[in-house]
Short mmCIF file of C-alpha atoms in Angstrom, two decimals:
data_model
loop_
_atom_site.label_atom_id
_atom_site.label_comp_id
_atom_site.label_asym_id
_atom_site.label_seq_id
_atom_site.Cartn_x
_atom_site.Cartn_y
_atom_site.Cartn_z
CA MET A 1306 5.03 120.87 -76.65
CA SER A 1307 4.41 118.43 -74.57
CA PRO A 1308 0.50 116.12 -75.32
CA GLN A 1309 -0.80 117.64 -71.94
CA ARG A 1310 -1.02 121.05 -73.22
CA LEU A 1311 -1.59 120.50 -76.86
CA ASN A 1312 -4.41 119.13 -75.19
CA ASP A 1313 -4.94 121.78 -72.81
CA LEU A 1314 -4.89 124.25 -75.93
CA ILE A 1315 -7.32 122.22 -78.31
CA ALA A 1316 -9.82 122.27 -75.39
CA LYS A 1317 -9.36 125.81 -75.19
CA ALA A 1318 -9.95 126.18 -79.00
CA ARG A 1319 -13.17 124.57 -78.66
CA SER A 1320 -14.89 126.94 -76.18
CA LEU A 1321 -13.97 129.44 -78.76
CA PRO A 1322 -17.69 130.79 -79.81
CA LEU A 1323 -16.46 129.55 -83.47
CA PRO A 1324 -19.14 127.84 -85.36
CA ARG A 1325 -18.33 123.83 -85.71
CA GLU A 1326 -18.12 121.96 -88.27
CA SER A 1327 -21.81 120.67 -87.17
CA SER A 1328 -23.34 123.89 -87.40
CA PHE A 1329 -23.26 123.91 -90.82
CA THR A 1330 -26.55 121.95 -92.19
CA SER A 1331 -26.87 123.01 -95.91
CA ARG A 1332 -26.68 119.64 -98.53
CA LEU A 1333 -24.55 122.39 -100.24
CA ARG A 1334 -21.70 122.41 -98.60
CA SER A 1335 -20.84 118.62 -99.54
CA PRO A 1336 -17.94 117.04 -101.10
CA ALA A 1337 -20.06 116.42 -104.28
CA VAL A 1338 -19.94 119.84 -104.99
CA ALA A 1339 -16.69 120.28 -103.91
CA ALA A 1340 -15.77 117.44 -105.73
CA ARG A 1341 -17.15 118.39 -109.08
CA VAL A 1342 -16.38 121.98 -108.78
CA GLY A 1343 -13.06 121.08 -107.98
CA VAL A 1344 -12.22 119.01 -111.19
CA TRP A 1345 -12.68 122.30 -113.27
CA LEU A 1346 -10.96 124.34 -110.95
CA GLY A 1347 -7.90 121.73 -111.46
CA VAL A 1348 -8.52 122.35 -115.05
CA CYS A 1349 -7.43 125.99 -115.24
CA PHE A 1350 -5.14 126.10 -112.89
CA VAL A 1351 -3.12 123.40 -114.66
CA LEU A 1352 -3.76 125.48 -117.73
CA ALA A 1353 -2.74 128.56 -116.84
CA PHE A 1354 0.29 126.96 -114.75
CA ILE A 1355 1.50 125.72 -118.55
CA THR A 1356 0.73 129.03 -120.32
CA GLY A 1357 2.35 131.06 -117.33
CA TRP A 1358 5.98 128.38 -117.52
CA LEU A 1359 5.88 129.04 -121.26
CA SER A 1360 5.37 132.88 -120.58
CA HIS A 1361 8.21 133.19 -118.43
CA GLU A 1362 10.21 131.12 -120.61
CA ALA A 1363 9.32 133.82 -123.70
CA GLN A 1364 10.22 136.21 -121.59
CA ASP A 1365 13.76 134.97 -120.32
CA PRO A 1366 16.43 135.36 -122.85
CA ASN A 1367 18.51 132.25 -121.37
CA ALA A 1368 15.57 129.98 -121.17
CA TRP A 1369 16.93 126.56 -121.74
CA LEU A 1370 13.63 125.40 -124.35
CA ALA A 1371 13.98 127.56 -127.49
CA LEU A 1372 10.28 128.82 -128.09
CA PRO A 1373 9.17 128.97 -131.92
CA THR A 1374 9.00 131.60 -134.43
CA ARG A 1375 5.51 129.54 -135.71
CA PRO A 1376 2.53 129.75 -135.67
CA VAL A 1377 2.97 133.64 -135.05
CA TRP A 1378 -0.11 133.91 -132.83
CA LEU A 1379 1.22 131.16 -130.23
CA TYR A 1380 1.95 133.73 -127.66
CA ARG A 1381 -1.25 135.09 -128.53
CA ALA A 1382 -3.29 132.26 -127.75
CA THR A 1383 -1.06 131.07 -125.11
CA GLN A 1384 -0.90 134.54 -123.28
CA GLY A 1385 -5.09 134.86 -123.68
CA ILE A 1386 -5.54 131.27 -122.78
CA HIS A 1387 -3.32 132.09 -119.20
CA VAL A 1388 -5.46 135.07 -118.57
CA LEU A 1389 -8.83 133.76 -119.33
CA ALA A 1390 -8.12 130.55 -117.32
CA GLY A 1391 -7.11 132.28 -113.99
CA THR A 1392 -10.06 134.57 -115.10
CA ALA A 1393 -12.73 131.63 -114.92
CA ALA A 1394 -10.99 129.97 -111.79
CA ILE A 1395 -12.44 132.84 -110.04
CA PRO A 1396 -15.63 131.99 -109.15
CA LEU A 1397 -14.85 128.66 -109.17
CA LEU A 1398 -12.73 128.83 -106.52
CA LEU A 1399 -15.33 131.32 -104.70
CA VAL A 1400 -17.81 128.03 -104.60
CA LYS A 1401 -15.19 125.66 -104.25
CA LEU A 1402 -14.24 127.57 -100.59
CA TRP A 1403 -17.97 127.96 -99.85
CA SER A 1404 -18.15 124.46 -100.45
CA VAL A 1405 -15.95 123.23 -98.19
CA PHE A 1406 -16.11 125.90 -95.75
CA PRO A 1407 -16.97 123.54 -92.82
CA LYS A 1408 -13.97 121.67 -92.90
CA LEU A 1409 -12.17 124.79 -91.90
CA PHE A 1410 -14.14 124.53 -88.37
CA ALA A 1411 -13.84 120.63 -87.88
CA SER A 1412 -12.68 119.69 -84.22
CA PRO A 1413 -9.22 117.80 -84.08
CA PRO A 1414 -9.29 114.86 -83.47
CA ARG A 1415 -8.12 113.93 -79.94
CA ARG A 1416 -5.02 111.37 -80.09
CA LEU A 1417 -1.34 112.82 -80.94
CA ARG A 1418 -0.80 110.99 -83.64
CA LEU A 1419 -3.56 111.64 -85.53
CA VAL A 1420 -3.58 115.49 -84.75
CA LEU A 1421 -0.20 115.52 -86.25
CA ILE A 1422 -1.62 113.86 -89.81
CA GLU A 1423 -4.34 116.70 -89.48
CA ILE A 1424 -0.95 119.36 -89.12
CA LEU A 1425 0.50 117.86 -92.10
CA GLU A 1426 -3.60 117.81 -93.54
CA ARG A 1427 -4.41 121.10 -92.87
CA GLY A 1428 -0.74 122.62 -93.85
CA SER A 1429 -1.28 121.88 -97.34
CA VAL A 1430 -4.07 122.38 -97.22
CA ALA A 1431 -3.38 126.16 -96.02
CA VAL A 1432 -0.44 126.25 -98.23
CA LEU A 1433 -2.64 125.55 -101.63
CA VAL A 1434 -5.60 128.27 -100.71
CA SER A 1435 -3.22 131.10 -99.47
CA SER A 1436 -1.49 130.64 -102.82
CA ALA A 1437 -4.59 130.22 -105.35
CA ILE A 1438 -5.88 133.19 -104.36
CA PHE A 1439 -2.99 135.45 -103.98
CA GLN A 1440 -2.68 133.80 -107.45
CA LEU A 1441 -5.62 134.67 -108.66
CA THR A 1442 -5.60 137.81 -107.24
CA THR A 1443 -2.45 139.26 -107.79
CA GLY A 1444 -3.25 137.99 -111.87
CA LEU A 1445 -6.36 139.55 -111.97
CA LEU A 1446 -4.87 142.94 -110.49
CA ASN A 1447 -2.33 142.75 -112.91
CA ALA A 1448 -3.84 142.70 -115.94
CA ALA A 1449 -5.63 145.71 -115.23
CA ALA A 1450 -2.76 147.73 -114.74
CA TRP A 1451 -3.10 147.50 -110.61
CA TYR A 1452 -0.07 147.33 -109.04
CA PRO A 1453 -0.43 147.40 -104.92
CA TRP A 1454 2.22 145.28 -103.83
CA HIS A 1455 6.02 145.90 -102.92
CA PHE A 1456 7.25 142.11 -104.24
CA HIS A 1457 8.23 141.27 -107.82
CA PHE A 1458 5.17 140.38 -109.50
CA ARG A 1459 6.58 138.28 -112.35
CA GLY A 1460 9.26 136.30 -109.93
CA THR A 1461 7.14 136.04 -107.34
CA HIS A 1462 3.67 134.98 -109.29
CA TYR A 1463 5.80 132.47 -110.98
CA ALA A 1464 7.25 130.80 -107.61
CA LEU A 1465 4.20 130.49 -105.80
CA ALA A 1466 2.59 129.01 -108.98
CA TRP A 1467 4.77 126.43 -108.26
CA ILE A 1468 3.96 126.18 -105.06
CA CYS A 1469 0.42 125.95 -105.46
CA VAL A 1470 0.59 123.44 -108.07
CA GLY A 1471 2.60 121.32 -105.59
CA ALA A 1472 0.16 122.24 -102.95
CA LEU A 1473 -3.03 121.04 -105.32
CA LEU A 1474 -1.08 117.54 -106.34
CA VAL A 1475 -0.54 117.11 -102.58
CA HIS A 1476 -4.11 117.94 -101.84
CA VAL A 1477 -5.38 115.44 -104.73
CA ALA A 1478 -3.62 112.75 -103.44
CA ILE A 1479 -4.70 113.15 -99.82
CA LYS A 1480 -8.46 113.29 -101.22
CA LEU A 1481 -8.07 110.98 -104.12
CA PRO A 1482 -10.67 108.33 -102.05
CA ILE A 1483 -13.09 111.11 -101.59
CA ILE A 1484 -12.95 112.80 -105.04
CA ARG A 1485 -12.98 108.62 -106.67
CA ASP A 1486 -15.90 108.02 -104.42
CA ALA A 1487 -18.28 111.12 -104.48
CA LEU A 1488 -17.91 111.79 -108.79
CA ALA A 1489 -18.60 108.16 -108.82
CA ALA A 1490 -21.97 108.09 -107.06
CA ASP A 1491 -25.10 110.31 -107.84
CA ILE A 1492 -24.30 113.88 -107.27
CA ASP A 1493 -27.34 113.58 -105.05
CA SER A 1494 -26.52 110.89 -102.89
CA ALA A 1495 -25.95 111.06 -99.30
CA LEU A 1496 -22.64 108.87 -99.45
CA LEU A 1497 -20.30 111.27 -98.07
CA ASP A 1498 -22.36 113.79 -96.60
CA ARG A 1499 -21.50 115.13 -92.98
CA ASP A 1500 -23.68 114.15 -90.26
CA SER A 1501 -24.93 117.52 -89.23
CA ILE A 1502 -27.09 118.19 -92.64
CA GLY A 1503 -30.94 118.54 -92.58
CA GLY A 1504 -33.42 120.31 -94.27
CA VAL A 1505 -33.69 121.30 -98.04
CA PRO A 1506 -31.74 124.02 -99.59
CA PRO A 1507 -33.28 126.01 -102.20
CA LEU A 1508 -31.64 124.72 -104.57
CA SER A 1509 -30.16 121.34 -105.79
CA ARG A 1510 -26.43 120.69 -105.45
CA ARG A 1511 -26.84 120.01 -109.38
CA THR A 1512 -28.09 123.81 -109.85
CA LEU A 1513 -24.77 125.06 -107.73
CA THR A 1514 -22.39 123.35 -109.51
CA ARG A 1515 -24.24 124.61 -112.99
CA SER A 1516 -24.39 127.78 -111.63
CA ALA A 1517 -20.07 128.03 -110.34
CA LEU A 1518 -19.90 127.06 -114.27
CA LEU A 1519 -21.95 129.67 -115.55
CA ALA A 1520 -20.54 132.29 -113.37
CA ALA A 1521 -16.90 131.44 -115.00
CA GLY A 1522 -18.53 130.90 -118.45
CA VAL A 1523 -19.84 134.63 -118.10
CA ALA A 1524 -16.66 136.23 -116.53
CA VAL A 1525 -14.41 134.95 -119.61
CA VAL A 1526 -16.89 136.30 -122.20
CA ALA A 1527 -17.20 139.27 -120.24
CA THR A 1528 -13.22 139.48 -119.93
CA ALA A 1529 -11.85 137.80 -123.17
CA GLY A 1530 -12.64 140.62 -125.75
CA ASN A 1531 -9.10 141.84 -124.69
CA THR A 1532 -7.84 138.96 -126.91
CA VAL A 1533 -10.55 137.65 -128.78
CA PRO A 1534 -12.12 140.91 -130.99
CA ALA A 1535 -15.42 139.13 -132.36
CA LEU A 1536 -15.94 139.20 -128.18
CA ARG A 1537 -15.25 142.87 -128.09
CA ARG A 1538 -18.70 144.45 -128.10
CA VAL A 1539 -20.33 142.10 -125.46
CA SER A 1540 -16.85 141.73 -123.08
CA VAL A 1541 -18.10 144.65 -120.93
CA PHE A 1542 -15.51 143.87 -118.61
CA ALA A 1543 -12.54 144.08 -120.88
CA VAL A 1544 -9.38 145.76 -119.86
CA ARG A 1545 -9.17 147.21 -123.33
CA SER A 1546 -11.63 147.99 -126.11
CA GLY A 1547 -9.05 146.85 -128.72
CA GLU A 1548 -9.33 150.94 -130.23
CA GLY A 1549 -6.10 152.92 -129.84
CA PRO A 1550 -4.18 154.83 -132.08
CA GLN A 1551 -3.93 153.20 -135.34
CA GLY A 1552 -6.42 150.61 -134.68
CA ILE A 1553 -4.30 149.09 -131.50
CA PRO A 1554 -4.09 150.16 -127.90
CA ILE A 1555 -0.81 151.14 -125.86
CA ASN A 1556 0.66 149.46 -123.35
CA LYS A 1557 3.43 152.16 -122.56
CA THR A 1558 3.20 155.58 -123.51
CA ALA A 1559 6.25 157.66 -124.72
CA ARG A 1560 5.44 159.64 -122.07
CA ALA A 1561 5.15 157.47 -119.44
CA ALA A 1562 8.55 155.52 -120.85
CA GLY A 1563 9.87 159.07 -120.90
CA VAL A 1564 11.22 159.47 -124.75
CA VAL A 1565 9.09 162.14 -126.16
CA SER A 1566 11.86 164.90 -127.09
CA LEU A 1567 14.68 162.14 -127.62
CA ALA A 1568 12.52 159.95 -130.09
CA GLN A 1569 11.67 163.09 -131.96
CA ALA A 1570 15.35 164.89 -132.11
CA ASP A 1571 16.58 165.96 -135.42
CA ASP A 1572 19.72 163.99 -135.26
CA PHE A 1573 18.37 160.49 -134.39
CA ALA A 1574 20.20 157.77 -135.90
CA LEU A 1575 19.87 153.78 -135.33
CA GLY A 1576 22.93 152.72 -134.68
CA ILE A 1577 23.58 149.18 -136.12
CA THR A 1578 26.97 147.23 -134.89
CA TYR A 1579 28.76 143.77 -135.60
CA GLY A 1580 32.60 142.72 -134.21
CA GLY A 1581 34.40 145.91 -135.60
CA ARG A 1582 31.29 147.53 -138.06
CA GLU A 1583 29.26 149.64 -137.57
CA LEU A 1584 26.63 151.60 -139.45
CA SER A 1585 24.44 154.74 -138.50
CA LEU A 1586 21.14 155.02 -140.47
CA THR A 1587 18.37 157.93 -140.04
CA ARG A 1588 14.81 157.42 -140.73
CA ASP A 1589 15.11 158.25 -143.90
CA ASP A 1590 17.81 156.07 -144.33
CA LEU A 1591 16.00 152.94 -143.39
CA LEU A 1592 12.63 154.27 -145.35
CA ALA A 1593 15.33 153.81 -147.95
CA PHE A 1594 15.09 149.85 -147.85
CA THR A 1595 12.97 147.65 -149.62
CA GLN A 1596 9.69 148.34 -147.48
CA ARG A 1597 7.64 144.74 -146.45
CA THR A 1598 4.00 144.81 -145.02
CA HIS A 1599 3.12 141.50 -142.64
CA ALA A 1600 0.25 141.06 -140.33
CA LEU A 1601 1.72 140.44 -136.71
CA PRO A 1602 -0.62 140.43 -133.56
CA ILE A 1603 1.37 142.54 -130.97
CA ALA A 1604 -0.02 140.22 -127.62
CA CYS A 1605 0.95 141.49 -124.13
CA VAL A 1606 1.82 139.64 -120.78
CA GLU A 1607 -1.67 141.38 -119.32
CA GLY A 1608 -3.76 138.82 -121.56
CA TRP A 1609 -4.46 141.30 -124.33
CA SER A 1610 -3.76 141.26 -128.27
CA ALA A 1611 -4.64 142.82 -131.65
CA GLN A 1612 -3.29 142.08 -135.20
CA GLY A 1613 -2.02 144.79 -137.24
CA ARG A 1614 -0.18 145.26 -140.71
CA TRP A 1615 3.26 146.64 -140.11
CA THR A 1616 5.21 147.87 -142.50
CA GLY A 1617 9.09 148.39 -142.49
CA VAL A 1618 12.85 146.80 -142.74
CA ARG A 1619 13.12 143.37 -142.98
CA LEU A 1620 15.25 142.83 -140.04
CA ARG A 1621 17.81 140.48 -141.63
CA ASP A 1622 18.52 143.28 -144.30
CA LEU A 1623 19.99 145.50 -141.94
CA LEU A 1624 22.00 142.94 -140.54
CA ASP A 1625 23.09 142.08 -143.69
CA ALA A 1626 24.32 145.69 -144.31
CA VAL A 1627 26.71 145.00 -141.97
CA GLY A 1628 27.41 141.67 -142.87
CA ALA A 1629 26.43 139.59 -139.83
CA PRO A 1630 25.98 135.99 -140.66
CA ARG A 1631 23.25 134.65 -139.60
CA GLY A 1632 22.36 132.90 -136.46
CA ARG A 1633 23.28 135.25 -134.20
CA SER A 1634 21.52 136.99 -131.40
CA VAL A 1635 20.42 140.62 -131.51
CA MET A 1636 20.62 143.03 -128.61
CA VAL A 1637 18.10 145.58 -129.05
CA ASP A 1638 18.54 148.88 -126.94
CA SER A 1639 15.73 151.39 -126.92
CA LEU A 1640 15.36 155.20 -126.15
CA GLN A 1641 14.04 154.52 -122.93
CA THR A 1642 16.61 155.47 -120.25
CA GLU A 1643 15.03 153.15 -117.61
CA GLY A 1644 12.42 150.29 -117.08
CA PRO A 1645 13.14 146.52 -117.46
CA PHE A 1646 12.41 146.04 -120.60
CA ARG A 1647 14.87 148.94 -121.97
CA GLN A 1648 17.36 146.53 -123.51
CA THR A 1649 15.91 142.52 -124.77
CA LEU A 1650 17.86 140.26 -126.42
CA LEU A 1651 16.42 139.03 -129.88
CA PRO A 1652 17.85 135.55 -130.09
CA ALA A 1653 18.62 133.95 -133.89
CA ALA A 1654 15.90 132.35 -134.71
CA PHE A 1655 13.92 134.90 -134.66
CA ALA A 1656 16.35 138.16 -135.82
CA ASP A 1657 17.18 135.55 -138.92
CA ASP A 1658 12.99 134.68 -139.73
CA ASP A 1659 11.65 136.92 -142.60
CA LEU A 1660 8.75 138.33 -140.85
CA THR A 1661 11.08 139.90 -137.99
CA LEU A 1662 10.38 143.87 -138.47
CA LEU A 1663 11.87 147.08 -138.15
CA ALA A 1664 9.14 148.63 -138.12
CA LEU A 1665 8.40 152.26 -139.91
CA ALA A 1666 4.34 152.03 -140.22
CA LEU A 1667 1.77 150.36 -138.79
CA ASN A 1668 -1.68 150.25 -140.35
CA GLY A 1669 -0.96 152.17 -143.28
CA THR A 1670 0.15 155.58 -141.34
CA GLU A 1671 3.73 156.21 -140.31
CA LEU A 1672 4.10 154.99 -136.70
CA THR A 1673 2.94 157.30 -133.63
CA LEU A 1674 5.08 158.20 -130.78
CA ASP A 1675 3.38 155.83 -128.68
CA HIS A 1676 3.30 153.01 -130.57
CA GLY A 1677 7.49 153.19 -131.49
CA TYR A 1678 8.04 156.19 -133.44
CA PRO A 1679 11.04 156.61 -135.31
CA CYS A 1680 11.18 152.72 -134.74
CA ARG A 1681 10.03 149.61 -133.81
CA LEU A 1682 10.59 145.83 -133.13
CA ILE A 1683 7.68 143.58 -134.15
CA ALA A 1684 8.67 139.89 -134.41
CA PRO A 1685 6.13 136.57 -134.89
CA ASN A 1686 5.06 134.41 -131.68
CA ARG A 1687 7.02 137.18 -129.36
CA PRO A 1688 5.75 138.68 -125.72
CA GLY A 1689 4.77 142.00 -125.92
CA VAL A 1690 6.80 143.35 -123.77
CA LEU A 1691 9.90 142.61 -125.86
CA GLN A 1692 8.59 143.92 -129.13
CA THR A 1693 10.98 147.03 -128.58
CA LYS A 1694 9.47 150.79 -129.15
CA TRP A 1695 11.84 153.58 -129.98
CA VAL A 1696 14.55 151.29 -130.80
CA SER A 1697 18.06 153.14 -130.54
CA ARG A 1698 20.61 150.20 -131.71
CA LEU A 1699 21.13 146.79 -132.85
CA GLU A 1700 23.83 144.63 -131.40
CA VAL A 1701 24.68 141.61 -133.17
CA LEU A 1702 26.38 139.23 -130.75
CA ALA A 1703 29.45 137.85 -131.52
CA MET B 490 -2.94 101.14 -107.68
CA ILE B 491 -4.95 103.70 -106.04
CA ARG B 492 -2.62 104.26 -103.23
CA PHE B 493 0.42 104.04 -105.78
CA ALA B 494 -1.36 106.92 -107.44
CA ARG B 495 -1.65 108.68 -104.18
CA VAL B 496 2.34 108.10 -103.31
CA SER B 497 3.60 108.93 -106.69
CA LEU B 498 1.39 112.24 -106.55
CA GLY B 499 1.81 113.38 -102.84
CA LEU B 500 5.71 112.80 -104.05
CA LEU B 501 5.46 114.79 -106.93
CA GLY B 502 3.40 117.64 -105.23
CA VAL B 503 6.35 117.81 -102.88
CA ILE B 504 8.72 118.07 -105.06
CA VAL B 505 7.43 121.13 -107.13
CA THR B 506 6.13 122.82 -104.15
CA SER B 507 9.92 122.71 -103.15
CA VAL B 508 10.58 124.03 -106.36
CA GLY B 509 7.87 126.55 -106.18
CA ALA B 510 9.59 127.43 -102.01
CA ALA B 511 13.18 127.31 -103.54
CA LEU B 512 12.67 130.44 -106.41
CA LEU B 513 10.60 132.34 -104.02
CA LEU B 514 13.19 132.64 -101.24
CA GLY B 515 15.74 133.54 -104.22
CA LEU B 516 13.93 136.26 -104.57
CA GLY B 517 15.47 138.00 -101.59
CA VAL B 518 13.45 138.81 -98.22
CA ASP B 519 12.14 141.62 -98.30
CA ASN B 520 10.39 140.32 -101.22
CA LEU B 521 9.11 137.01 -99.33
CA VAL B 522 8.31 139.88 -96.41
CA ALA B 523 5.90 141.49 -98.78
CA ALA B 524 4.52 138.51 -100.58
CA MET B 525 3.81 137.32 -97.27
CA VAL B 526 1.14 140.35 -96.11
CA TRP B 527 -0.54 139.06 -99.26
CA LEU B 528 -0.70 134.97 -98.88
CA VAL B 529 -1.66 135.51 -95.21
CA ALA B 530 -4.16 139.13 -96.29
CA GLY B 531 -5.96 136.95 -98.83
CA VAL B 532 -6.73 133.76 -96.48
CA VAL B 533 -7.75 136.66 -93.91
CA VAL B 534 -10.79 138.10 -96.38
CA HIS B 535 -11.82 135.08 -97.51
CA ASP B 536 -11.93 133.12 -93.90
CA ALA B 537 -13.39 135.96 -91.70
CA VAL B 538 -15.24 138.11 -93.59
CA ILE B 539 -16.32 136.63 -96.86
CA GLY B 540 -16.79 133.47 -95.45
CA PRO B 541 -18.94 134.47 -92.27
CA LEU B 542 -20.45 137.09 -94.88
CA LEU B 543 -22.29 134.09 -96.78
CA ILE B 544 -22.85 131.78 -93.57
CA ALA B 545 -25.25 135.58 -92.46
CA LEU B 546 -26.44 135.69 -96.36
CA GLY B 547 -27.53 131.58 -96.11
CA ALA B 548 -29.63 132.21 -92.88
CA ALA B 549 -31.36 134.81 -94.29
CA HIS B 550 -32.12 133.59 -97.98
CA PRO B 551 -35.63 133.31 -98.49
CA GLY B 552 -36.32 129.45 -98.37
CA GLY B 553 -39.46 127.83 -100.07
CA LYS B 554 -39.97 130.57 -102.22
CA ARG B 555 -40.23 129.67 -106.18
CA TRP B 556 -38.35 132.55 -106.78
CA ALA B 557 -36.16 132.03 -104.48
CA ALA B 558 -33.66 129.32 -106.84
CA PRO B 559 -33.32 131.43 -109.24
CA LEU B 560 -32.59 134.25 -107.12
CA ILE B 561 -29.80 132.70 -105.57
CA GLN B 562 -28.30 131.33 -108.86
CA ALA B 563 -28.59 134.65 -110.52
CA GLY B 564 -27.10 135.78 -107.42
CA ILE B 565 -24.09 133.48 -107.57
CA VAL B 566 -23.32 134.24 -111.05
CA LEU B 567 -23.23 138.47 -110.46
CA ALA B 568 -21.23 138.60 -107.26
CA THR B 569 -18.47 135.89 -108.20
CA VAL B 570 -18.35 138.07 -111.43
CA THR B 571 -18.34 141.96 -109.78
CA VAL B 572 -15.21 139.75 -107.84
CA VAL B 573 -13.51 139.44 -111.59
CA ALA B 574 -14.81 143.32 -112.43
CA ILE B 575 -13.41 145.09 -109.21
CA PRO B 576 -10.47 146.17 -110.80
CA VAL B 577 -12.35 148.04 -113.85
CA LEU B 578 -14.85 149.23 -111.93
CA GLY B 579 -12.15 151.15 -109.89
CA ARG B 580 -10.25 152.33 -112.45
CA PHE B 581 -7.36 151.70 -110.30
CA GLY B 582 -4.95 150.99 -113.28
CA ALA B 583 -6.11 153.87 -115.05
CA ARG B 584 -2.87 156.39 -116.31
CA THR B 585 -4.06 160.10 -117.78
CA ASP B 586 -0.92 159.66 -120.10
CA ASN B 587 -3.31 156.57 -121.93
CA PRO B 588 -6.89 156.31 -122.79
CA THR B 589 -6.48 152.82 -124.00
CA LEU B 590 -6.31 151.20 -120.85
CA LEU B 591 -9.98 150.90 -119.02
CA ASP B 592 -11.52 152.94 -121.88
CA ARG B 593 -15.07 151.01 -121.52
CA ASN B 594 -17.66 152.71 -118.81
CA TYR B 595 -17.81 149.93 -116.61
CA VAL B 596 -20.38 150.54 -114.33
CA ALA B 597 -22.92 150.56 -117.41
CA GLY B 598 -21.39 147.42 -118.56
CA TRP B 599 -21.76 145.93 -114.84
CA LEU B 600 -25.40 147.46 -115.04
CA SER B 601 -26.48 145.43 -118.07
CA LEU B 602 -24.90 142.35 -116.85
CA ALA B 603 -26.86 142.67 -113.61
CA ALA B 604 -29.73 143.59 -115.79
CA ILE B 605 -29.81 140.62 -117.98
CA THR B 606 -29.12 138.54 -114.99
CA LEU B 607 -31.75 139.07 -113.09
CA GLY B 608 -33.85 139.01 -116.23
CA ALA B 609 -32.50 135.50 -116.66
CA ALA B 610 -33.77 134.66 -113.41
CA GLY B 611 -37.15 136.23 -113.60
CA ILE B 612 -37.30 134.53 -116.89
CA VAL B 613 -36.60 130.94 -114.92
CA TRP B 614 -38.66 131.94 -112.31
CA LEU B 615 -42.05 132.44 -114.98
CA ARG B 616 -41.33 129.43 -117.06
CA ALA B 617 -41.41 127.42 -113.83
CA ARG B 618 -44.46 128.83 -112.67
CA ARG B 619 -46.30 128.15 -115.43
CA THR B 620 -45.25 124.83 -115.86
CA ARG B 621 -45.25 123.78 -111.95
CA GLY B 622 -48.42 123.91 -110.06
CA GLY B 623 -48.48 124.69 -105.91
CA ASP B 624 -45.81 125.47 -103.59
CA ASP B 625 -42.41 123.16 -103.37
CA GLY B 626 -42.19 123.88 -99.49
CA SER B 627 -38.57 123.49 -99.17
CA SER B 628 -37.11 124.59 -96.11
CA PRO B 629 -34.31 126.92 -95.30
CA GLY B 630 -30.20 125.27 -94.74
CA ARG B 631 -27.51 126.82 -93.38
#
């Protein structure tokens, strides 16, 4: 494109009936507010990025990072923080975008070299805003079990997290002098204000910033009951009340998994294999093993969690029964005939852990069908999707 | 010093973004197209709907009245938290086979939140009226 055509285009854009940056007169739409709300928004995004990355690794059996089996509540905490940080970021992002909205209508500079810099800067902001809205929207919807899209959620949400945080770093790099000046000066200082500002707004900048933080706090309290039992009563927007059969909510029912008849079949038997050795155990056989009870959380990737008292056979006892040595990973099969988690890999550290059970009962009563009858896996510090229900086969890998 | 910080932050940002771009492209063209629809729609909904709507609201706000500040503050909290609650208020993810999912009365929850927020705004206004005399004479801004 020639400089002449570019100038024509800019002239044309200027004549469109759009507001200009100078049309905005509120003192509240200022770098003073944007920088302060932005710091909190940055904290939320970094928290969500780190915890999200941990969750991604925890779900990947080939992860280069071996996740620990202790503390048992670690995944419950990190995934709770992940979803709550994203939730808190929604009010903050809305206020932040409001405070910088006039910048969208800023006139492009007239000199070509400056136009190119402007395009780069605006491009990085476009990537940041677009990916930030995408991450918060898809995360919010996913936590509420609403999936109205055609992309692969986990992979796309993970890829865009890198894009979003990368664009955030570029944005901070570009704006660093303004951020520094805005935070160093009093919030009411006119130092960085646009020329067009006039009049007294109905509330102060301090009040606006506090309102954004208050809204973020209210959003957290209104949803955190999903994972913090003490908040269940006040969390009016929690996706789950925390109630359910045997005191624990259900993520996927036996009907949705298509295992209703298979799980109740009279001839059900759990297969355990190691090398050439194979064992087939009915539910009564499993009950004949020493039964142990452990309090372990079930913590879902959607950010809800609940503590249960699980009773069953220590997994290591079953592996010993086929003579499998310690230090081996175990492939766990479900009766489910489809779904991405019908087969999961249990790393050796979890397979050998004393707390890992093949559970037969929950909170004192026999497992219900929706909780994984006839038997399910429950291990410390694992994402809920990997706590396989309706277990049909355990294969100790060589 | 600040120049060094900016350059390193910027370079790190470009690297991190590139990792994400590679991950996204690795998911295939169909996935990319489906994601692009949402990436673009999010910005359009904000810039073409929410932004202008808030400009209109800003132009209409009751500036100068003493109840304006607490009311706007309550509005910020209630409106943004309502955005967070859209998926549960609409119960879009509800499934007939799973009564443990979306098992609260969310409309009642919203009404109580609205009552508490507006009630708090009322209290703030009443207390301000008692402690401050006269109009503060502020005028509207956009």
